Tab-separated table of C-alpha atoms and ligand atoms in Angstrom:
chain	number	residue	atom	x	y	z
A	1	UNK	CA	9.604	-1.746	57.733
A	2	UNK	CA	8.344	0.594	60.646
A	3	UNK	CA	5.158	0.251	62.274
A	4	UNK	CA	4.348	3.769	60.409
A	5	UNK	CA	4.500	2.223	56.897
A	6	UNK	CA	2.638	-0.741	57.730
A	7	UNK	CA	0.320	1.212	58.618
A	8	UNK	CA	-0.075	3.143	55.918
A	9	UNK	CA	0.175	0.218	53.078
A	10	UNK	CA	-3.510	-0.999	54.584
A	11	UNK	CA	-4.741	2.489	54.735
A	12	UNK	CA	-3.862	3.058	51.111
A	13	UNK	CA	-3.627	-0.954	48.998
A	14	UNK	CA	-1.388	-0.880	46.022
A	15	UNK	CA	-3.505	-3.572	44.169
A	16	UNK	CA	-2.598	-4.950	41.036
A	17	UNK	CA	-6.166	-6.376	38.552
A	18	UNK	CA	-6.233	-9.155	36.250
A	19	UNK	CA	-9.038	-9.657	33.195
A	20	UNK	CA	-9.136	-12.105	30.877
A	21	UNK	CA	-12.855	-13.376	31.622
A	22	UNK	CA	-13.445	-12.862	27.163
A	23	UNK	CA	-11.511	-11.753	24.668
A	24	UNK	CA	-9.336	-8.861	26.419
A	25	UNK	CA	-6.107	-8.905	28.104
A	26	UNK	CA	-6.200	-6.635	30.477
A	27	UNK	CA	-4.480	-5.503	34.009
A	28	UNK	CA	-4.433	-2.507	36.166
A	29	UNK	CA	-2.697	-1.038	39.009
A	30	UNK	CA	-4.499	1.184	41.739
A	31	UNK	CA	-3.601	2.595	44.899
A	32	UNK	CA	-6.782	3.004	47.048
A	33	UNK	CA	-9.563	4.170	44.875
A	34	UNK	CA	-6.317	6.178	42.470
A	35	UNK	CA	-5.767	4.598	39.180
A	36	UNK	CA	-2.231	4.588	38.453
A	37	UNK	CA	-2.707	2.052	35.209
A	38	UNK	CA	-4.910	0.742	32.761
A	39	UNK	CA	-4.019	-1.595	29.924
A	40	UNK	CA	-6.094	-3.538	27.307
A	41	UNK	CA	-4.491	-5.634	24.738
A	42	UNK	CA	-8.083	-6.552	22.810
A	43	UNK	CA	-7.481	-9.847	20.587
A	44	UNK	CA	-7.816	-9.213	17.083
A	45	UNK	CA	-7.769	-12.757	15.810
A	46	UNK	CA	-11.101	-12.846	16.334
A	47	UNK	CA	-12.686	-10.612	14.250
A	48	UNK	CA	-11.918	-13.101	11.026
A	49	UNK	CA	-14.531	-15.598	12.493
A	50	UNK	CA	-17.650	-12.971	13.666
A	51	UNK	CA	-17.328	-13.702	17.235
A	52	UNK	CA	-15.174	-15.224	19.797
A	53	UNK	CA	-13.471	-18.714	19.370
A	54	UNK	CA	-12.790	-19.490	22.960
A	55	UNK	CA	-9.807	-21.650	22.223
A	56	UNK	CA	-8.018	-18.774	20.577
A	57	UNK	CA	-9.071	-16.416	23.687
A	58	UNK	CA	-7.366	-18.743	25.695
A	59	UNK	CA	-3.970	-18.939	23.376
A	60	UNK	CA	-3.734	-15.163	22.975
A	61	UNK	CA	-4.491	-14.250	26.829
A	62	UNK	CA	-1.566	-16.836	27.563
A	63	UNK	CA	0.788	-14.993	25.433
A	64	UNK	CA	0.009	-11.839	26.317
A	65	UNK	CA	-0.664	-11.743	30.052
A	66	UNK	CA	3.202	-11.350	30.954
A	67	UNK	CA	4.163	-8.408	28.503
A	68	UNK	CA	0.426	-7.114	29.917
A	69	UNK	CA	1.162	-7.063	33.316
A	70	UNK	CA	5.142	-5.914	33.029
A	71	UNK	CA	4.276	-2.988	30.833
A	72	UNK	CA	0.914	-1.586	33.240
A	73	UNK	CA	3.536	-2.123	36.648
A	74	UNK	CA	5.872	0.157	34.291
A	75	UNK	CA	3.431	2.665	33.455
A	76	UNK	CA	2.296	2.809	36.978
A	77	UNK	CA	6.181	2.905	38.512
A	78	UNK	CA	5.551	0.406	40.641
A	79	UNK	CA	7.536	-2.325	42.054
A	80	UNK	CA	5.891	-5.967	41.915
A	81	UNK	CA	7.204	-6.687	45.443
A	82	UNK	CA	4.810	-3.300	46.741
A	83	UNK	CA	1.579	-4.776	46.180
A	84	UNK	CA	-0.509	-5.442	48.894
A	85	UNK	CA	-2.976	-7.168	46.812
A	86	UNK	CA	-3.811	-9.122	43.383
A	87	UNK	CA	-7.158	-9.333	42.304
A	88	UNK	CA	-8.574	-11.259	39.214
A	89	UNK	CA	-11.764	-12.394	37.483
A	90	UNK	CA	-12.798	-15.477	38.821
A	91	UNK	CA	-15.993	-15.375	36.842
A	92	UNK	CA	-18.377	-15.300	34.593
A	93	UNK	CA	-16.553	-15.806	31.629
A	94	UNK	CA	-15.119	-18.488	29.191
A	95	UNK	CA	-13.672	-21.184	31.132
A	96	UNK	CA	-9.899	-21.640	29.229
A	97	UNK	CA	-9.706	-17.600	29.187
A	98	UNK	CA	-10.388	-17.527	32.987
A	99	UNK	CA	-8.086	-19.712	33.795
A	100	UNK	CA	-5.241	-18.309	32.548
A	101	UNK	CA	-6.070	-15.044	34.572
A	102	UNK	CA	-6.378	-16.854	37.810
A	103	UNK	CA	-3.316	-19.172	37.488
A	104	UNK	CA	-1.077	-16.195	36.639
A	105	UNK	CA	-2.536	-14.169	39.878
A	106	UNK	CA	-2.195	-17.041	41.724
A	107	UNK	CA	1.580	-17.741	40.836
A	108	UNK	CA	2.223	-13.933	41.020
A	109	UNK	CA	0.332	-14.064	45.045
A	110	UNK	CA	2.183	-16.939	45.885
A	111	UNK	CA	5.898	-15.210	44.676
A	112	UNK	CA	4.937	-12.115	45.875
A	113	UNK	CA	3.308	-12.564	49.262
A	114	UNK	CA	0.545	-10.761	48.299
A	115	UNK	CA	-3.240	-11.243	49.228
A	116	UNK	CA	-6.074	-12.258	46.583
A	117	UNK	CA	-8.916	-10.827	45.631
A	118	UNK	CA	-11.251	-12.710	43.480
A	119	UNK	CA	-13.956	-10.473	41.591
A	120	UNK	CA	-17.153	-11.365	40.102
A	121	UNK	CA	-16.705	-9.818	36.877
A	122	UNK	CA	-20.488	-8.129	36.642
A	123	UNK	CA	-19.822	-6.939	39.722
A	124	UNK	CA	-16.450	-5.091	38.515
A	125	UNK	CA	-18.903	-3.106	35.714
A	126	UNK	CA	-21.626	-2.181	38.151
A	127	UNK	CA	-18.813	-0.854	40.604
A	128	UNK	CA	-16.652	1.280	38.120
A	129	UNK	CA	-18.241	4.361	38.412
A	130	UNK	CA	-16.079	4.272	41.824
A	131	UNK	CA	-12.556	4.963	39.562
A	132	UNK	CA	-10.894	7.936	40.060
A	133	UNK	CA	-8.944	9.424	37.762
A	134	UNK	CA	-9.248	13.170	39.005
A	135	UNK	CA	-10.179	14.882	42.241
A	136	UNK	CA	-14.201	16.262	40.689
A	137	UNK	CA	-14.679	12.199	40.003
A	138	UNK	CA	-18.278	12.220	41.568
A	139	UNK	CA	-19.427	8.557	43.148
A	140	UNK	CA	-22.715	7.302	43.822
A	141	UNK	CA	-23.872	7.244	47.322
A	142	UNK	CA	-25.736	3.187	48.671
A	143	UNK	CA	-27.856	2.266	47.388
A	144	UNK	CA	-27.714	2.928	44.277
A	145	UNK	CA	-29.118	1.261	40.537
A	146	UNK	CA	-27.495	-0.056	38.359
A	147	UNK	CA	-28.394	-0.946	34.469
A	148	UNK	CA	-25.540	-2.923	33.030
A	149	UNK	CA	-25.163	-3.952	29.807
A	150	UNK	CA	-22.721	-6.175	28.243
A	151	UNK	CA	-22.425	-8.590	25.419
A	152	UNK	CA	-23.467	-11.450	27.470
A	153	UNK	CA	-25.655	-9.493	30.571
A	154	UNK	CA	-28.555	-7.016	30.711
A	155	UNK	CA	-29.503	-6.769	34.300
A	156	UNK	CA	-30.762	-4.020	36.549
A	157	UNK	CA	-29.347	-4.255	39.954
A	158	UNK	CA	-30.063	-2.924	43.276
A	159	UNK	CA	-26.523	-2.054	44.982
A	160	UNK	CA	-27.052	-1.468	48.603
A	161	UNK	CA	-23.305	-1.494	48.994
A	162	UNK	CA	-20.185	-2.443	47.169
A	163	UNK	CA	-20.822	-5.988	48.873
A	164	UNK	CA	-23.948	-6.621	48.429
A	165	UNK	CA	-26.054	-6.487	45.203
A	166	UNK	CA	-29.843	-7.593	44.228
A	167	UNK	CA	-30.823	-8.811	40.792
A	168	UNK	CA	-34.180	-6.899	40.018
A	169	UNK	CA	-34.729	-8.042	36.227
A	170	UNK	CA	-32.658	-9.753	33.672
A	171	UNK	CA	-32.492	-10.656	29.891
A	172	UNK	CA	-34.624	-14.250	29.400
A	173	UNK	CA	-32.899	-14.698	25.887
A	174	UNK	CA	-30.379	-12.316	24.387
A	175	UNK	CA	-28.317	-9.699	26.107
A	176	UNK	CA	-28.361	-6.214	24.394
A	177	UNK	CA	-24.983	-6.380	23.588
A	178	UNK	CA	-25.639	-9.543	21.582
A	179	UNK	CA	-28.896	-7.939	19.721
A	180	UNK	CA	-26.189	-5.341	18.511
A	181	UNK	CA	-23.633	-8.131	17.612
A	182	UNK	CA	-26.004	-10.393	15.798
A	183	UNK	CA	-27.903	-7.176	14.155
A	184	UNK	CA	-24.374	-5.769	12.929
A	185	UNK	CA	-23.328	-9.170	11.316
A	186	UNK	CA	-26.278	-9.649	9.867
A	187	UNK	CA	-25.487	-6.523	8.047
A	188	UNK	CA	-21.635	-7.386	6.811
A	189	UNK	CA	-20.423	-4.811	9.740
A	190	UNK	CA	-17.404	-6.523	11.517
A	191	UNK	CA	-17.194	-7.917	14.995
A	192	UNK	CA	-17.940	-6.644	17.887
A	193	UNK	CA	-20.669	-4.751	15.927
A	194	UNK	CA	-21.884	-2.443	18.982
A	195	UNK	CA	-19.414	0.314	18.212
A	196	UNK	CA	-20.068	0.264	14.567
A	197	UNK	CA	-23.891	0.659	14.721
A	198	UNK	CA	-23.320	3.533	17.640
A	199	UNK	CA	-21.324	5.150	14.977
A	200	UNK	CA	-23.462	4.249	11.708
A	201	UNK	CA	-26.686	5.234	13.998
A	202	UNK	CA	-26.043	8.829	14.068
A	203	UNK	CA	-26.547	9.131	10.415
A	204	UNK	CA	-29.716	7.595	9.879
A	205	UNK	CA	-33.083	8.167	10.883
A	206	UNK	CA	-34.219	6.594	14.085
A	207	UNK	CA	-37.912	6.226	12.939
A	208	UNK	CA	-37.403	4.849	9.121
A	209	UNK	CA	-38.289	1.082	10.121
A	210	UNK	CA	-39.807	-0.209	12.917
A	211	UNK	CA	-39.274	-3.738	14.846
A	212	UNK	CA	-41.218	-5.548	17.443
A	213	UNK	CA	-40.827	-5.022	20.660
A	214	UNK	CA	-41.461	-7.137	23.843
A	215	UNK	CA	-44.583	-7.041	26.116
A	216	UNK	CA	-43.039	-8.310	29.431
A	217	UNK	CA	-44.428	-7.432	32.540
A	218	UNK	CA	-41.526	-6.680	35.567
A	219	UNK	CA	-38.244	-5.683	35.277
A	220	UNK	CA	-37.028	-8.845	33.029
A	221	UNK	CA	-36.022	-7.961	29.547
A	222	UNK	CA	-35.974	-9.652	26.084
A	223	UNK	CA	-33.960	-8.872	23.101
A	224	UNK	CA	-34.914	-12.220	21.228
A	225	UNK	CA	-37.793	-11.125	19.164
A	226	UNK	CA	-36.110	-7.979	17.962
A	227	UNK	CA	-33.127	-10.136	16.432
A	228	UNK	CA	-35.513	-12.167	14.729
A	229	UNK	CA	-37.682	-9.005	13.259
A	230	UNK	CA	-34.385	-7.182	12.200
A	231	UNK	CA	-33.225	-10.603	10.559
A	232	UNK	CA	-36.907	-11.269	8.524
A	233	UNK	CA	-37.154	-7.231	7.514
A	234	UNK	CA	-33.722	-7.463	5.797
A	235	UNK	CA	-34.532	-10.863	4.235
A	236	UNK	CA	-37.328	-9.699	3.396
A	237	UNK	CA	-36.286	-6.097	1.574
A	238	UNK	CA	-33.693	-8.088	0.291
A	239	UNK	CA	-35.492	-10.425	-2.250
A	240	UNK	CA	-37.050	-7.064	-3.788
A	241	UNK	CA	-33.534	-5.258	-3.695
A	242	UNK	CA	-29.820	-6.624	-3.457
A	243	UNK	CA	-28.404	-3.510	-2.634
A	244	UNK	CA	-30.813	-3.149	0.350
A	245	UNK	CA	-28.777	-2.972	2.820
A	246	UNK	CA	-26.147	-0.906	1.395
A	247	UNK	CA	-28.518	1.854	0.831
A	248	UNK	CA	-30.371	2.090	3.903
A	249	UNK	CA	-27.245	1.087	6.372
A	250	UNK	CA	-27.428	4.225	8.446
A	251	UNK	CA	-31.263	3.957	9.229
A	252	UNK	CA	-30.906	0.632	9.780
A	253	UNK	CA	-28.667	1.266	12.375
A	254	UNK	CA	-30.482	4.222	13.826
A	255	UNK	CA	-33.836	2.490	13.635
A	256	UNK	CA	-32.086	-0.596	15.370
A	257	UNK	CA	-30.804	1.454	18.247
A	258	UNK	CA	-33.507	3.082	18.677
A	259	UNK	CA	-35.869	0.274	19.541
A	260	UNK	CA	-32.504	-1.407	21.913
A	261	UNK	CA	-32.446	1.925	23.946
A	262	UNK	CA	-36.121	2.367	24.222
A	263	UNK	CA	-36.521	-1.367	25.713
A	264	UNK	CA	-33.857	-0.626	28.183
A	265	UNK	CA	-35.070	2.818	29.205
A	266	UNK	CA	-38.692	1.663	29.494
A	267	UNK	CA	-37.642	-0.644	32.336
A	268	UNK	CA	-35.030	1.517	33.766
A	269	UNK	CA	-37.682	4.209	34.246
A	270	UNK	CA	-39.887	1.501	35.413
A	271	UNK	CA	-37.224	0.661	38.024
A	272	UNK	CA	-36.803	3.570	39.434
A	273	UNK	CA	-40.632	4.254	40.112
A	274	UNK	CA	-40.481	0.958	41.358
A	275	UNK	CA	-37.797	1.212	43.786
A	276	UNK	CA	-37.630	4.592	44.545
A	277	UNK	CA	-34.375	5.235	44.232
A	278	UNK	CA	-32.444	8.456	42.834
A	279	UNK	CA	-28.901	7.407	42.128
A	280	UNK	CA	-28.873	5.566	38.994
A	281	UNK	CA	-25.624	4.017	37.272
A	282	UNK	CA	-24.859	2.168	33.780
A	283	UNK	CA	-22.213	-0.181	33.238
A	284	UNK	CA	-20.551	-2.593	30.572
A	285	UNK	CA	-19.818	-2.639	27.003
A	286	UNK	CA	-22.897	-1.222	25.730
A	287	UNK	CA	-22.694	1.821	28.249
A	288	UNK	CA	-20.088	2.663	25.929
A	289	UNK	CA	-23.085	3.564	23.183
A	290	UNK	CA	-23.105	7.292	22.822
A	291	UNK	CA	-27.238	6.978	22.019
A	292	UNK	CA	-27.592	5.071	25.243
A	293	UNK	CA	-25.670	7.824	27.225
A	294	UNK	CA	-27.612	10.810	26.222
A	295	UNK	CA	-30.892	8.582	27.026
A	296	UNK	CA	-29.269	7.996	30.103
A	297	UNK	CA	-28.282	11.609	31.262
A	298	UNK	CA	-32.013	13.108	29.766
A	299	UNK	CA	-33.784	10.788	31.773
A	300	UNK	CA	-31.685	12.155	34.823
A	301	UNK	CA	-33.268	15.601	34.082
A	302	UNK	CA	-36.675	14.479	32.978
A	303	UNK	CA	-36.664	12.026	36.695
A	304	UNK	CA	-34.922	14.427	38.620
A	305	UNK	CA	-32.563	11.653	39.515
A	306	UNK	CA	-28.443	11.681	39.620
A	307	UNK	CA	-26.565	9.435	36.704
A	308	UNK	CA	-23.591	7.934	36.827
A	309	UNK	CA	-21.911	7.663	33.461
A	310	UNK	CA	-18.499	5.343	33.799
A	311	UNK	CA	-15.672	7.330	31.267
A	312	UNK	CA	-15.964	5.207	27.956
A	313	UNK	CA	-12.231	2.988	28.671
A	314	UNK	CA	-13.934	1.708	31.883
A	315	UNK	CA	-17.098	0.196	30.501
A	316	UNK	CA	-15.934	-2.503	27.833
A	317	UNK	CA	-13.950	-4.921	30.030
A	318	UNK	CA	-10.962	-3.690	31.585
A	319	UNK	CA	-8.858	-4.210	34.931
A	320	UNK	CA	-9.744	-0.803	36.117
A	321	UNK	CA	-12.672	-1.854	37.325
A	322	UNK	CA	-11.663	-5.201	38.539
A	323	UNK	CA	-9.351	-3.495	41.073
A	324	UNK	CA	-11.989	-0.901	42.424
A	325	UNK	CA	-14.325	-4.393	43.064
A	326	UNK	CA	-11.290	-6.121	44.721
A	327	UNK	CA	-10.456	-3.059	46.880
A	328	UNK	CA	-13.699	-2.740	48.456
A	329	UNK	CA	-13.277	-6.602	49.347
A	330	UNK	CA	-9.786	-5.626	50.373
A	331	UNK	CA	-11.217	-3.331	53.118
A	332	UNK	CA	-13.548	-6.276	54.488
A	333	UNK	CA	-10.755	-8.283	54.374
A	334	UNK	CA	-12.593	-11.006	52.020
A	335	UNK	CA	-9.647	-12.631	50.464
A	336	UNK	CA	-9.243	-15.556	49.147
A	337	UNK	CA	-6.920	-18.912	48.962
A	338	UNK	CA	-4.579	-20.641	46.267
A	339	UNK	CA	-7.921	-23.398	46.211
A	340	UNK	CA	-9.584	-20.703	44.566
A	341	UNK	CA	-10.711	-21.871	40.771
A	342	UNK	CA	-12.085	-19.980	37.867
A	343	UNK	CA	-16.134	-20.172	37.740
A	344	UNK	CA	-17.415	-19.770	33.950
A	345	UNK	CA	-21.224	-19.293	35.611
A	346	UNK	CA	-22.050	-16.873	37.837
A	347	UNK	CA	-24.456	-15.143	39.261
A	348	UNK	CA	-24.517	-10.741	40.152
A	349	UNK	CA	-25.541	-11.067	43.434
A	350	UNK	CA	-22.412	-13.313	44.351
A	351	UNK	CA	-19.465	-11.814	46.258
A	352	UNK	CA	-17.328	-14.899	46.712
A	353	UNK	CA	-17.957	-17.510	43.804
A	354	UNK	CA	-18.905	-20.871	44.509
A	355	UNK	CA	-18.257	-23.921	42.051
B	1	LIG	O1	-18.638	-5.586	28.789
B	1	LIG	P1	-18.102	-6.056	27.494
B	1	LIG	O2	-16.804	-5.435	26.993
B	1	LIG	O3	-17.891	-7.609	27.499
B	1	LIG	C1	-18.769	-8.475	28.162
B	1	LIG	O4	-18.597	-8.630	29.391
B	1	LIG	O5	-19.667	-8.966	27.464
B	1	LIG	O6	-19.262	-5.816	26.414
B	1	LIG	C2	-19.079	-6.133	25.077
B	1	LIG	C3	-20.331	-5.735	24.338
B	1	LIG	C4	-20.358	-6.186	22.871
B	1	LIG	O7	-21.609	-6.765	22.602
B	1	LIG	C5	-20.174	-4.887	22.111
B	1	LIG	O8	-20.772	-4.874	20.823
B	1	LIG	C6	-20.857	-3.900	23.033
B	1	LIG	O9	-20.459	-4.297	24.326
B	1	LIG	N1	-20.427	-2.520	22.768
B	1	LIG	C7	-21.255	-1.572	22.301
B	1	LIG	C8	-20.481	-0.401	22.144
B	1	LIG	N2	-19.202	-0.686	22.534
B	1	LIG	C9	-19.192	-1.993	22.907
B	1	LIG	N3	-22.571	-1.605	21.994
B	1	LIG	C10	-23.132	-0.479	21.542
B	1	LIG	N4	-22.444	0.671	21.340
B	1	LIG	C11	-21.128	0.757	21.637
B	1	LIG	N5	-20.460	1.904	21.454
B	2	LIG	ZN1	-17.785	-7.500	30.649
């Protein structure tokens, strides 16, 4: 290879991304900030128990990692021997289903020749507004905030750049992904319930029960007390009617969203104030939630402040967004070794994961 071409495989990394922090398969390919790829195999086997059973996580991401990873170099007509780069969750995330991510990209580095990039996986969410799929893809400018929200995070996140991040606030009990879980199961709705109650939600009537809501001063959130009011309301209506639930599903569901969204945007307003800042970003699984979009892009308006919405494929957990992480940490050359070891606990503001 010339001098030329070397040159122009660090201007432009051909990275291939690894996720298996939960209970998705899922790898990527991207050339620079381009996304050639995107695959998620989500386990199904799951859904039979209400939640994740790690142990099966682990089983099914070992099975499917190599068809995975095969099939998104195919769709992305790329060679495995081109990549410059492999990066993977190292953490947070369920310790067996981590570890079969980082063993694979370590085997694959150490056949290939290429570097590794270990992500923080909340870090991947907050930075996959950077994905670009087409040329008008708009990016926030540093810093920036960020309010993600996932099934097992709800954190608002000062992101001064792509390497260095500041907690603000954070959940003290339940994440608001897991308010929508629990909420939905409690209601016979399958797992993960998030989608089903964004869909249910639009039906119903936002206003036909009410729940309590936390009194917490700063930016930390709580999604605790809410379960537990949802929980005694339908046991509650229940005694008086059996078919409570099946008649008022819809406002349920609205009424339940409702109250989730209006906790969040309370202290994402209050962050902004706060902080001063005018870029503003959302990120994870429940930035998926069409309610919590339109609160998101009206508060824009009402603020005067610019959103950043991630497309809907890039904020449930995917590899997309672990490659745009482990680029940036490509540029600043932060790679790391084969001593590197998955990391179940970790915290946002961590670029390279300690054990
Ligand atoms: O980021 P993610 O895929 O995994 C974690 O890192 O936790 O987030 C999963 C969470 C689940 O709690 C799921 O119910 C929620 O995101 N979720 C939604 C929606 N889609 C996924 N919650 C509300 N509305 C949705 N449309
Ligand atoms: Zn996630």
């Amino acid at each position: 290879m010339n001098a030329l071409q070397s040159y122009k495989r660090i201007e432009k990394p051909l990275i291939l991304a690894i996720e298996s922090s939960c209970d998705d398969t899922s790898a990527a390919v991207i050339r620079d900030t381009q996304l050639l790829a995107n695959l998620i195999s989500t386990q199904t086997v799951h859904q039979q128990y209400g939640g994740v059973v790690p142990e099966l996580a682990s089983r099914a991401h070992l099975s499917n990692i190599v068809p995975v990873v095969a099939e998104v170099l195919r769709m992305a007509e790329v060679q495995v021997q081109d990549l410059d780069a492999i990066a993977f969750t190292r953490g947070p995330g369920l310790m067996g289903a981590l570890l079969v991510g980082v063993s694979f990209a370590k085997g694959l580095a150490l056949a290939t020749g290429a570097k590794l990039l270990e992500v923080n996986h909340l870090q991947g969410h907050i930075l996959s507004p950077f994905l670009q799929t087409s040329e008008d893809v708009r990016t926030p400018r540093f810093p920036f905030l960020s309010l993600l929200v996932s099934g097992g995070h709800t954190q608002l996140v000062v992101v001064r750049n792509p390497l260095e991040m500041q907690l603000l606030g954070q959940t003290i009990d339940d994440a608001a992904g897991e308010a929508f879980d629990k909420c939905a199961k409690v209601m016979g709705l399958p797992y993960p319930g998030g989608p089903h109650i964004d869909r249910l939600a639009k039906l119903g009537n936002p206003l036909a029960f009410s729940f309590t809501r936390p009194y917490l001063q700063g930016l930390d959130f709580s999604f605790s007390g809410l379960k537990t009011s949802f929980l005694y309301l339908l046991q509650r209506e229940l005694q008086k009617d059996p078919d409570f639930v099946e008649k008022y599903r819809e406002d349920l569901c609205a009424s339940l969203q409702f109250t989730i969204l209006d906790i969040l945007m309370r202290k994402l307003r209050k962050a902004i104030k706060q902080t001063g800042i005018r870029q503003v970003a959302i990120g994870g699984g429940v930035a998926a939630n069409e309610g919590l979009r339109n609160a998101v892009a009206n508060l824009g308006q009402e603020m005067h402040v610019e959103v950043f919405i991630p497309e809907r494929r890039f904020t449930t957990d995917n590899a997309a967004m672990i490659a745009i992480a482990g680029l940036f940490k490509f540029r600043a050359g932060l790679f790391s070794d084969q001593s590197v070891k998955a990391v179940p606990r970790a915290s946002v503001e961590l670029m390279q994961l300690s054990q």
